[in-house]
Short mmCIF file of C-alpha atoms and ligand atoms in Angstrom, two decimals:
data_model
loop_
_atom_site.label_atom_id
_atom_site.label_comp_id
_atom_site.label_asym_id
_atom_site.label_seq_id
_atom_site.Cartn_x
_atom_site.Cartn_y
_atom_site.Cartn_z
CA MET A 1 23.45 70.01 13.54
CA LEU A 2 26.06 67.71 15.06
CA ASN A 3 23.40 65.99 17.14
CA ALA A 4 21.17 65.53 14.09
CA VAL A 5 24.15 63.95 12.31
CA LEU A 6 24.90 61.74 15.31
CA SER A 7 21.36 60.46 15.57
CA ALA A 8 21.36 59.63 11.85
CA ASP A 9 24.80 58.01 11.62
CA LEU A 10 25.74 56.90 15.14
CA PRO A 11 22.40 56.55 16.93
CA ASP A 12 23.97 54.79 19.93
CA ASP A 13 26.42 57.59 20.62
CA PRO A 14 25.50 60.11 23.31
CA PRO A 15 24.38 63.52 22.04
CA TRP A 16 26.63 66.52 22.66
CA GLN A 17 25.83 69.15 25.24
CA ASP A 18 26.43 72.80 24.50
CA VAL A 19 29.40 72.99 26.85
CA GLN A 20 32.75 74.32 25.61
CA VAL A 21 31.86 73.49 22.00
CA ARG A 22 33.45 76.75 20.82
CA GLU A 23 36.66 75.86 22.67
CA TYR A 24 36.54 72.29 21.34
CA LEU A 25 36.42 73.63 17.79
CA ALA A 26 38.70 76.65 18.13
CA GLU A 27 41.58 75.61 20.38
CA THR A 28 44.55 73.80 18.86
CA MET A 29 48.08 72.75 19.74
CA PRO A 30 50.66 75.53 19.30
CA GLY A 31 51.74 75.60 15.66
CA GLU A 32 48.52 74.00 14.44
CA ARG A 33 45.57 75.81 12.93
CA ARG A 34 41.98 74.86 12.40
CA ILE A 35 39.95 76.63 9.72
CA SER A 36 36.19 76.08 9.64
CA TRP A 37 33.43 76.95 7.22
CA VAL A 38 29.69 76.63 7.71
CA ALA A 39 26.95 76.53 5.07
CA GLU A 40 23.97 78.72 5.94
CA ASP A 41 20.76 79.84 4.27
CA ASP A 42 21.76 82.85 2.13
CA ARG A 43 18.25 84.32 2.25
CA LEU A 44 18.78 85.17 5.91
CA PRO A 45 21.23 87.68 7.40
CA GLU A 46 24.59 86.12 8.25
CA GLY A 47 24.55 84.25 11.55
CA GLU A 48 20.74 83.98 11.74
CA SER A 49 20.32 80.80 9.77
CA ARG A 50 20.67 77.29 11.08
CA VAL A 51 23.92 75.62 10.11
CA PHE A 52 23.31 73.25 7.19
CA ALA A 53 26.82 71.88 6.88
CA HIS A 54 30.21 72.30 8.43
CA VAL A 55 33.76 71.59 7.31
CA ASN A 56 36.89 71.73 9.44
CA LEU A 57 40.42 71.78 8.11
CA LEU A 58 43.03 71.05 10.76
CA LEU A 59 46.48 72.00 9.55
CA LEU A 60 49.08 69.85 11.29
CA GLY A 61 52.81 69.84 10.45
CA ASP A 62 52.59 68.54 6.91
CA ILE A 63 49.15 67.06 6.68
CA GLY A 64 45.69 68.58 6.59
CA VAL A 65 42.88 66.71 8.32
CA LEU A 66 39.31 67.20 7.16
CA GLU A 67 36.00 66.74 8.96
CA VAL A 68 32.76 67.26 7.07
CA LEU A 69 29.22 67.15 8.40
CA VAL A 70 26.04 67.68 6.38
CA HIS A 71 22.65 67.85 8.05
CA PRO A 72 20.82 64.54 7.39
CA GLY A 73 17.86 66.39 5.85
CA LEU A 74 20.07 68.02 3.20
CA ARG A 75 22.21 65.17 1.93
CA ARG A 76 22.85 63.97 -1.63
CA ARG A 77 22.55 67.49 -3.06
CA GLY A 78 26.26 68.06 -3.51
CA LEU A 79 26.71 70.07 -0.30
CA GLY A 80 29.33 67.69 1.13
CA ARG A 81 31.31 67.79 -2.08
CA GLU A 82 31.15 71.58 -2.15
CA MET A 83 32.41 71.80 1.44
CA VAL A 84 35.36 69.56 0.60
CA ALA A 85 36.12 71.67 -2.49
CA VAL A 86 36.37 74.85 -0.38
CA ALA A 87 38.64 73.26 2.21
CA ALA A 88 40.80 71.42 -0.36
CA ARG A 89 41.40 74.63 -2.30
CA ARG A 90 42.54 76.31 0.92
CA ALA A 91 44.83 73.38 1.81
CA TYR A 92 46.33 73.62 -1.68
CA LEU A 93 46.92 77.38 -1.31
CA GLU A 94 48.53 76.79 2.08
CA GLY A 95 51.01 74.43 0.39
CA PHE A 96 49.77 71.15 1.82
CA SER A 97 50.23 68.10 -0.37
CA SER A 98 47.98 65.53 1.30
CA LEU A 99 44.72 65.40 3.18
CA GLY A 100 43.52 62.80 5.65
CA VAL A 101 40.12 62.06 7.04
CA GLU A 102 38.52 59.67 9.51
CA ALA A 103 35.51 57.86 8.13
CA ILE A 104 33.21 55.69 10.16
CA GLY A 105 32.21 52.26 8.90
CA ASP A 106 28.57 51.70 7.92
CA THR A 107 27.91 55.41 7.38
CA PRO A 108 27.50 57.39 4.12
CA ALA A 109 30.97 58.83 4.73
CA ILE A 110 32.54 55.70 3.21
CA PRO A 111 30.98 55.95 -0.28
CA PHE A 112 31.31 59.75 -0.05
CA TRP A 113 35.12 59.79 0.45
CA GLN A 114 35.56 57.01 -2.08
CA SER A 115 33.57 58.99 -4.65
CA LEU A 116 36.07 61.83 -4.16
CA GLY A 117 39.02 59.53 -4.87
CA PHE A 118 40.20 59.16 -1.27
CA GLU A 119 41.98 55.90 -0.55
CA ARG A 120 41.76 53.74 2.52
CA GLU A 121 45.01 53.82 4.47
CA TYR A 122 44.29 52.40 7.89
CA VAL A 123 41.55 50.67 9.81
CA GLU A 124 40.80 50.36 13.49
CA THR A 125 37.86 48.92 15.39
CA ARG A 126 36.00 50.97 17.93
CA SER A 127 34.85 49.14 21.07
CA VAL A 128 32.61 50.42 23.82
CA LEU A 129 32.54 49.38 27.45
CA SER A 130 29.37 49.96 29.41
CA LEU A 131 30.30 50.50 33.06
CA SER A 132 27.01 48.88 34.11
CA THR A 133 28.27 45.54 32.76
CA VAL A 134 31.63 45.60 34.55
CA ASP A 135 32.36 42.76 36.98
CA TRP A 136 34.03 44.95 39.62
CA LEU A 137 35.17 41.97 41.71
CA ALA A 138 37.02 40.41 38.78
CA LEU A 139 38.34 43.86 37.91
CA GLY A 140 39.80 44.17 41.42
CA GLU A 141 41.73 40.95 40.79
CA MET A 142 43.08 42.36 37.53
CA ALA A 143 44.13 45.60 39.21
CA ARG A 144 46.10 43.64 41.80
CA GLY A 145 47.52 41.12 39.32
CA ILE A 146 50.66 43.06 38.45
CA SER A 147 54.10 41.49 39.09
CA SER A 148 56.11 42.74 42.04
CA GLY A 149 58.64 45.44 41.23
CA TYR A 150 56.03 47.76 39.68
CA ARG A 151 54.07 50.56 41.31
CA VAL A 152 50.77 51.81 39.87
CA GLU A 153 50.03 55.55 40.12
CA TYR A 154 46.90 57.54 39.31
CA HIS A 155 47.20 61.13 38.05
CA PRO A 156 43.97 63.01 37.31
CA GLY A 157 44.72 66.01 35.09
CA GLY A 158 47.91 64.55 33.60
CA PRO A 159 51.31 63.24 34.68
CA PRO A 160 53.14 65.44 37.21
CA GLU A 161 56.00 67.62 35.98
CA ASP A 162 58.72 65.37 37.48
CA LEU A 163 57.43 62.38 35.49
CA LEU A 164 57.04 64.12 32.13
CA GLU A 165 60.46 63.09 30.84
CA ALA A 166 59.93 59.39 31.71
CA TYR A 167 56.37 59.55 30.37
CA ALA A 168 57.54 61.04 27.07
CA GLN A 169 60.20 58.33 26.80
CA ALA A 170 57.57 55.58 27.08
CA LYS A 171 55.52 57.26 24.34
CA LEU A 172 58.56 57.59 22.11
CA GLU A 173 59.38 53.90 22.38
CA ALA A 174 55.84 52.94 21.48
CA GLN A 175 55.87 55.18 18.42
CA THR A 176 58.32 52.96 16.56
CA ASP A 177 55.89 50.02 16.98
CA ASP A 178 53.06 51.92 15.39
CA ASP A 179 52.03 52.14 11.74
CA ASP A 180 49.12 54.52 12.22
CA LEU A 181 48.87 57.32 9.66
CA ASP A 182 49.18 59.71 12.61
CA LEU A 183 46.27 62.04 12.07
CA ALA A 184 46.80 62.76 15.75
CA PRO A 185 50.54 62.52 16.28
CA ARG A 186 51.61 61.47 19.73
CA SER A 187 53.31 63.91 22.01
CA SER A 188 56.63 62.30 22.67
CA ASP A 189 58.85 65.05 23.99
CA PRO A 190 58.23 66.75 27.33
CA GLN A 191 57.40 70.19 25.93
CA ARG A 192 54.97 68.75 23.37
CA LEU A 193 53.42 66.73 26.14
CA ARG A 194 52.93 69.86 28.26
CA ASP A 195 51.40 71.63 25.25
CA SER A 196 49.19 68.65 24.54
CA LEU A 197 47.86 68.49 28.11
CA ASP A 198 47.27 72.23 28.11
CA THR A 199 45.40 71.96 24.79
CA LEU A 200 43.22 69.14 26.11
CA HIS A 201 42.23 71.24 29.12
CA ARG A 202 41.48 74.30 26.93
CA ARG A 203 39.24 72.17 24.66
CA GLY A 204 37.20 70.89 27.61
CA LEU A 205 38.81 67.44 27.50
CA LYS A 206 39.74 66.28 31.00
CA PRO A 207 42.64 63.79 31.04
CA PHE A 208 43.08 60.94 33.51
CA ILE A 209 46.33 58.96 33.59
CA VAL A 210 47.31 55.68 35.24
CA LEU A 211 51.00 54.73 35.14
CA ALA A 212 53.05 51.68 36.04
CA ILE A 213 56.48 52.68 37.33
CA HIS A 214 59.31 50.13 37.29
CA GLU A 215 60.54 50.70 40.82
CA LYS A 216 64.17 49.69 40.32
CA THR A 217 64.82 52.07 37.41
CA GLY A 218 62.05 54.65 37.85
CA VAL A 219 61.05 54.31 34.18
CA VAL A 220 57.44 54.50 33.07
CA ALA A 221 56.82 50.86 32.08
CA GLY A 222 53.20 51.38 31.10
CA LEU A 223 50.60 54.07 30.83
CA THR A 224 46.95 54.44 29.99
CA GLU A 225 45.13 57.68 29.20
CA VAL A 226 41.41 58.39 29.29
CA VAL A 227 39.76 61.70 28.49
CA VAL A 228 36.34 62.78 29.71
CA PRO A 229 34.96 65.42 27.31
CA ALA A 230 32.83 68.25 28.74
CA GLN A 231 30.74 67.92 25.55
CA HIS A 232 29.66 64.31 26.30
CA PRO A 233 30.73 63.45 29.86
CA GLN A 234 28.70 60.23 29.86
CA ARG A 235 31.08 58.63 27.34
CA ALA A 236 34.86 58.87 27.84
CA ASP A 237 37.54 58.30 25.22
CA GLN A 238 40.38 55.92 25.82
CA TYR A 239 43.52 57.45 24.29
CA ASP A 240 46.88 55.67 24.34
CA THR A 241 47.64 52.56 26.33
CA ILE A 242 51.31 51.64 26.14
CA VAL A 243 53.32 48.90 27.77
CA VAL A 244 57.01 49.39 26.95
CA ARG A 245 58.44 46.33 25.19
CA ASP A 246 60.86 45.26 27.97
CA HIS A 247 58.02 45.29 30.48
CA ARG A 248 55.49 43.16 28.63
CA GLY A 249 54.25 39.92 30.20
CA TYR A 250 53.98 41.26 33.79
CA GLY A 251 50.25 42.00 33.93
CA ILE A 252 50.72 45.75 33.44
CA ASP A 253 48.12 46.26 30.70
CA ARG A 254 45.31 44.63 32.71
CA ALA A 255 46.35 46.27 35.98
CA ILE A 256 46.51 49.85 34.72
CA LYS A 257 43.29 49.63 32.72
CA ALA A 258 41.44 48.04 35.63
CA ARG A 259 42.73 50.67 38.05
CA MET A 260 41.66 53.38 35.60
CA LEU A 261 38.07 52.12 35.61
CA PHE A 262 37.93 52.22 39.42
CA GLU A 263 39.28 55.76 39.43
CA LEU A 264 36.88 56.92 36.72
CA ARG A 265 33.91 55.42 38.55
CA ALA A 266 34.87 57.40 41.65
CA ALA A 267 35.81 60.67 39.91
CA GLU A 268 33.06 60.92 37.26
CA PRO A 269 29.67 59.86 38.60
CA ASN A 270 27.94 60.75 35.28
CA LEU A 271 30.17 58.46 33.25
CA LEU A 272 28.37 55.48 31.68
CA GLU A 273 30.72 54.25 28.96
CA VAL A 274 34.30 54.25 27.73
CA GLN A 275 35.17 53.93 24.04
CA THR A 276 38.47 52.82 22.59
CA TRP A 277 40.02 52.24 19.16
CA ASN A 278 42.35 49.36 18.34
CA ALA A 279 44.15 48.08 15.29
CA GLN A 280 42.80 44.67 14.35
CA HIS A 281 46.29 43.14 14.44
CA ASN A 282 46.84 44.25 18.03
CA GLU A 283 45.59 40.95 19.41
CA SER A 284 46.96 41.18 22.94
CA MET A 285 45.28 44.50 23.57
CA LEU A 286 42.01 43.30 22.02
CA LYS A 287 42.10 40.28 24.34
CA VAL A 288 42.53 42.43 27.45
CA ASN A 289 39.77 44.78 26.30
CA ALA A 290 37.45 41.81 25.79
CA GLU A 291 38.22 40.62 29.33
CA LEU A 292 37.33 44.05 30.66
CA GLY A 293 33.99 43.82 28.85
CA PHE A 294 34.58 46.06 25.80
CA GLN A 295 32.24 45.13 22.93
CA SER A 296 33.41 45.84 19.40
CA ASP A 297 31.20 48.46 17.83
CA ARG A 298 32.25 49.39 14.29
CA ASP A 299 35.22 49.94 12.00
CA TRP A 300 36.90 53.30 11.84
CA TYR A 301 38.96 54.13 8.77
CA GLU A 302 41.55 56.66 7.80
CA TYR A 303 41.41 57.78 4.20
CA GLY A 304 43.87 59.99 2.36
CA ALA A 305 44.10 61.93 -0.86
CA ASP A 306 46.60 64.00 -2.79
CA VAL A 307 45.55 67.65 -2.54
CA ALA A 308 46.42 68.69 -6.10
CA GLN A 309 44.51 65.74 -7.59
CA LEU A 310 41.56 66.40 -5.31
CA VAL A 311 41.38 70.09 -6.24
CA GLN A 312 41.49 69.14 -9.89
CA ARG A 313 38.77 66.54 -9.47
CA LEU A 314 36.54 69.05 -7.69
CA GLU A 315 36.98 71.88 -10.22
CA PRO A 316 33.61 72.84 -11.65
CA THR A 317 33.38 71.33 -15.13
CA ASP A 318 31.17 73.99 -16.71
C1 COA B 401 29.37 62.04 4.18
C2 COA B 401 28.54 63.32 4.04
C3 COA B 401 29.43 64.52 4.42
C4 COA B 401 28.10 63.45 2.57
O1 COA B 401 27.40 64.68 2.40
P1 COA B 401 26.41 64.92 1.14
O2 COA B 401 26.14 66.38 1.08
O3 COA B 401 25.27 63.98 1.22
O4 COA B 401 27.36 64.48 -0.07
P2 COA B 401 27.20 64.85 -1.61
O5 COA B 401 25.76 65.09 -1.95
O6 COA B 401 28.16 65.92 -1.95
O7 COA B 401 27.65 63.47 -2.27
C5 COA B 401 28.75 63.35 -3.16
C6 COA B 401 28.86 61.91 -3.61
O8 COA B 401 29.21 61.06 -2.52
C7 COA B 401 28.60 59.76 -2.68
N1 COA B 401 27.66 59.52 -1.59
C8 COA B 401 27.30 60.40 -0.59
N2 COA B 401 26.42 59.83 0.25
C9 COA B 401 26.19 58.58 -0.20
C10 COA B 401 25.37 57.50 0.24
N3 COA B 401 24.59 57.62 1.30
N4 COA B 401 25.38 56.35 -0.47
C11 COA B 401 26.16 56.21 -1.59
N5 COA B 401 26.95 57.22 -2.06
C12 COA B 401 26.98 58.37 -1.38
C13 COA B 401 27.86 59.81 -4.01
O9 COA B 401 28.76 59.40 -5.01
C14 COA B 401 27.57 61.30 -4.14
O10 COA B 401 27.36 61.70 -5.47
P3 COA B 401 25.87 61.53 -6.11
O11 COA B 401 24.88 62.03 -5.12
O12 COA B 401 25.96 62.36 -7.36
O13 COA B 401 25.72 60.07 -6.38
C15 COA B 401 27.27 63.27 4.92
O14 COA B 401 26.58 62.07 4.69
C16 COA B 401 27.60 63.38 6.40
O15 COA B 401 27.62 64.46 6.98
N6 COA B 401 27.85 62.28 7.04
C17 COA B 401 28.21 62.25 8.45
C18 COA B 401 29.66 62.21 8.57
C19 COA B 401 30.09 61.74 9.90
O16 COA B 401 31.26 61.79 10.12
N7 COA B 401 29.19 61.22 10.77
C20 COA B 401 29.51 60.65 12.03
C21 COA B 401 30.27 61.46 12.97
S1 COA B 401 29.39 62.75 13.74
#
């Protein structure tokens, strides 16, 4: 069903393989819960039908995050709306006051969420880099173009235990610069970071980290994180890239991202592309991504709604 949805809405995205999909859906961070419903054909015994639609409710600290998928052959019959009604009612009963959702530009999700009264709260642009277009010679220059006084380190699997504190500190400093709605809050204390890495591994998401260490102080001056999902190992996801404010202007962003691409090429022979999401106002990062060869793909929105109002709106009227 997911692959049918992908080929209808995001035809250039790689299809998912049936590898660790259960874990991807079921595993969460400690303290979080994900509740899922599927719509099936009620003429068949439970579990024997194809899945017609799917809704996920991820319950984070104080916000619920929805994901809804309806098979392309069964759209515009009210199924999506019904799935949201079920999940919204549950979020309401669980005491949540707001719901967030990611909606992809140029797909039916935009008019769908708007029709339910969701409001646009944030926009990012997704860009995709095809490794076949990378100028590896120029990339080598970028990787070496970091000012003296910094050391670049590569850590497949995640930062080592002795760097977790410094790593968390860099994430914490970046958080104050960020106005994202935080549907995926950053892990900015060492224990949360450990939990987050462990959760990634359990969900089949393999993390790769490149760090810039400021040699004089030992602080993490910059970091970049890429995850290769077992479900679509040909396309990796760029997570955070952070250069701590005091260390900007020394070539760190270019150097760590360039080094990451060399490491990924060596470690993941099936990898073809890397995708990343950036706020449109983040001009310096967009510039570096353009130099690396990232091509902007489409807009990615976060929408939000008040749970009580949503439940009321979705009450059957007859
Ligand atoms: C968004 C989605 C869940 C809607 O499911 P659906 O079952 O078709 O939605 P509903 O029939 O309940 O539609 C409810 C309302 O939303 C609006 N809407 C839904 N699809 C629309 C479209 N293509 N154009 C305009 N309005 C639309 C309409 O107002 C509709 O009411 P109406 O049919 O009475 O006019 C479905 O299109 C989907 O699964 N999209 C993919 C989502 C996604 O994230 N894809 C990419 C990542 S894998």
